Amino acid sequence: MSPTIWKNPSVLGEYWAYVFPLAAATTATIRYASALNTVATEVLAVIMIVMAISSLLLVFGRVTFHVYKCIRRKAQWKDPLFRREKYSTRRQHTTKT
């Protein structure tokens, strides 16, 4: 798996694929640790919690940075639902030659 989080997102919500599977695995690890109640599983659960929170903060920061760039018109969402041309208030007239 390559770190594609540094590239501009191609669709809205692309980065959340990093967060949700890790959060699900973290939840399963926490339940497993509470069932076994051993030091090793509790340490593993804490490590998973730290990883899940870190990935959430990284994704949130990256999306916030991209939104900032879009507001400043330095970047554009490539998602078909959010194309700049779609919401343009100017009408483009075509002339026949």
mmCIF file of C-alpha atoms in Angstrom:
data_model
loop_
_atom_site.group_PDB
_atom_site.id
_atom_site.type_symbol
_atom_site.label_atom_id
_atom_site.label_comp_id
_atom_site.label_asym_id
_atom_site.label_seq_id
_atom_site.Cartn_x
_atom_site.Cartn_y
_atom_site.Cartn_z
ATOM 1 C CA MET A 1 0.000 0.000 0.000
ATOM 2 C CA SER A 2 1.522 3.271 -1.048
ATOM 3 C CA PRO A 3 0.920 6.498 0.856
ATOM 4 C CA THR A 4 -1.481 8.147 -1.575
ATOM 5 C CA ILE A 5 -2.660 10.493 1.153
ATOM 6 C CA TRP A 6 -0.144 13.100 -0.012
ATOM 7 C CA LYS A 7 -1.765 13.343 -3.450
ATOM 8 C CA ASN A 8 -4.832 15.466 -4.105
ATOM 9 C CA PRO A 9 -7.989 13.389 -3.658
ATOM 10 C CA SER A 10 -9.732 12.243 -6.801
ATOM 11 C CA VAL A 11 -13.141 11.977 -5.109
ATOM 12 C CA LEU A 12 -14.637 13.380 -1.943
ATOM 13 C CA GLY A 13 -14.146 10.925 0.901
ATOM 14 C CA GLU A 14 -11.252 9.030 -0.651
ATOM 15 C CA TYR A 15 -9.031 9.360 2.410
ATOM 16 C CA TRP A 16 -11.573 7.928 4.827
ATOM 17 C CA ALA A 17 -10.688 4.467 3.524
ATOM 18 C CA TYR A 18 -7.601 4.793 5.746
ATOM 19 C CA VAL A 19 -9.678 5.417 8.871
ATOM 20 C CA PHE A 20 -12.687 3.099 8.840
ATOM 21 C CA PRO A 21 -10.957 -0.323 8.558
ATOM 22 C CA LEU A 22 -8.449 0.673 11.225
ATOM 23 C CA ALA A 23 -11.254 1.869 13.509
ATOM 24 C CA ALA A 24 -13.094 -1.430 13.035
ATOM 25 C CA ALA A 25 -9.952 -3.422 13.818
ATOM 26 C CA THR A 26 -9.357 -1.230 16.875
ATOM 27 C CA THR A 27 -12.892 -1.847 18.127
ATOM 28 C CA ALA A 28 -12.443 -5.597 17.689
ATOM 29 C CA THR A 29 -9.106 -5.458 19.519
ATOM 30 C CA ILE A 30 -10.648 -3.539 22.421
ATOM 31 C CA ARG A 31 -13.443 -6.103 22.743
ATOM 32 C CA TYR A 32 -10.920 -8.928 22.526
ATOM 33 C CA ALA A 33 -8.777 -7.291 25.220
ATOM 34 C CA SER A 34 -11.756 -6.836 27.520
ATOM 35 C CA ALA A 35 -12.727 -10.491 27.043
ATOM 36 C CA LEU A 36 -9.254 -11.895 27.709
ATOM 37 C CA ASN A 37 -8.248 -9.267 30.257
ATOM 38 C CA THR A 38 -4.485 -9.803 29.864
ATOM 39 C CA VAL A 39 -1.713 -7.231 29.824
ATOM 40 C CA ALA A 40 -0.610 -8.157 26.304
ATOM 41 C CA THR A 41 -4.070 -7.669 24.778
ATOM 42 C CA GLU A 42 -4.575 -4.399 26.671
ATOM 43 C CA VAL A 43 -1.236 -3.078 25.372
ATOM 44 C CA LEU A 44 -2.222 -4.149 21.863
ATOM 45 C CA ALA A 45 -5.557 -2.340 22.277
ATOM 46 C CA VAL A 46 -3.792 0.851 23.381
ATOM 47 C CA ILE A 47 -1.417 0.648 20.394
ATOM 48 C CA MET A 48 -4.389 0.202 18.060
ATOM 49 C CA ILE A 49 -6.186 3.168 19.659
ATOM 50 C CA VAL A 50 -3.141 5.381 19.142
ATOM 51 C CA MET A 51 -2.842 4.259 15.518
ATOM 52 C CA ALA A 52 -6.553 4.860 14.849
ATOM 53 C CA ILE A 53 -6.500 8.340 16.407
ATOM 54 C CA SER A 54 -3.296 9.201 14.525
ATOM 55 C CA SER A 55 -4.789 8.147 11.194
ATOM 56 C CA LEU A 56 -7.970 10.099 11.928
ATOM 57 C CA LEU A 57 -5.998 13.249 12.723
ATOM 58 C CA LEU A 58 -3.803 12.811 9.651
ATOM 59 C CA VAL A 59 -6.803 12.368 7.340
ATOM 60 C CA PHE A 60 -8.674 15.266 8.947
ATOM 61 C CA GLY A 61 -5.623 17.506 8.549
ATOM 62 C CA ARG A 62 -5.096 16.489 4.932
ATOM 63 C CA VAL A 63 -8.733 17.052 3.988
ATOM 64 C CA THR A 64 -8.718 20.405 5.793
ATOM 65 C CA PHE A 65 -5.582 21.426 3.899
ATOM 66 C CA HIS A 66 -7.150 20.442 0.575
ATOM 67 C CA VAL A 67 -10.353 22.343 1.376
ATOM 68 C CA TYR A 68 -8.227 25.382 2.233
ATOM 69 C CA LYS A 69 -6.451 25.090 -1.130
ATOM 70 C CA CYS A 70 -9.817 24.825 -2.905
ATOM 71 C CA ILE A 71 -11.125 27.919 -1.131
ATOM 72 C CA ARG A 72 -8.003 29.833 -2.166
ATOM 73 C CA ARG A 73 -8.506 28.483 -5.736
ATOM 74 C CA LYS A 74 -5.127 26.754 -5.740
ATOM 75 C CA ALA A 75 -6.742 23.323 -6.164
ATOM 76 C CA GLN A 76 -10.008 21.842 -7.339
ATOM 77 C CA TRP A 77 -12.017 18.790 -6.372
ATOM 78 C CA LYS A 78 -11.838 16.325 -9.232
ATOM 79 C CA ASP A 79 -15.046 14.659 -8.051
ATOM 80 C CA PRO A 80 -17.746 14.790 -10.767
ATOM 81 C CA LEU A 81 -20.251 16.043 -8.196
ATOM 82 C CA PHE A 82 -18.143 19.078 -7.318
ATOM 83 C CA ARG A 83 -16.854 20.420 -10.602
ATOM 84 C CA ARG A 84 -16.351 24.161 -10.745
ATOM 85 C CA GLU A 85 -17.928 24.361 -14.205
ATOM 86 C CA LYS A 86 -21.122 22.803 -12.919
ATOM 87 C CA TYR A 87 -21.704 25.616 -10.439
ATOM 88 C CA SER A 88 -20.411 28.468 -12.546
ATOM 89 C CA THR A 89 -22.757 31.467 -12.719
ATOM 90 C CA ARG A 90 -21.394 32.621 -16.071
ATOM 91 C CA ARG A 91 -22.978 31.356 -19.214
ATOM 92 C CA GLN A 92 -20.652 30.535 -22.028
ATOM 93 C CA HIS A 93 -22.008 31.366 -25.440
ATOM 94 C CA THR A 94 -20.779 29.509 -28.433
ATOM 95 C CA THR A 95 -20.565 31.295 -31.707
ATOM 96 C CA LYS A 96 -20.933 29.623 -35.038
ATOM 97 C CA THR A 97 -18.253 30.423 -37.554
#
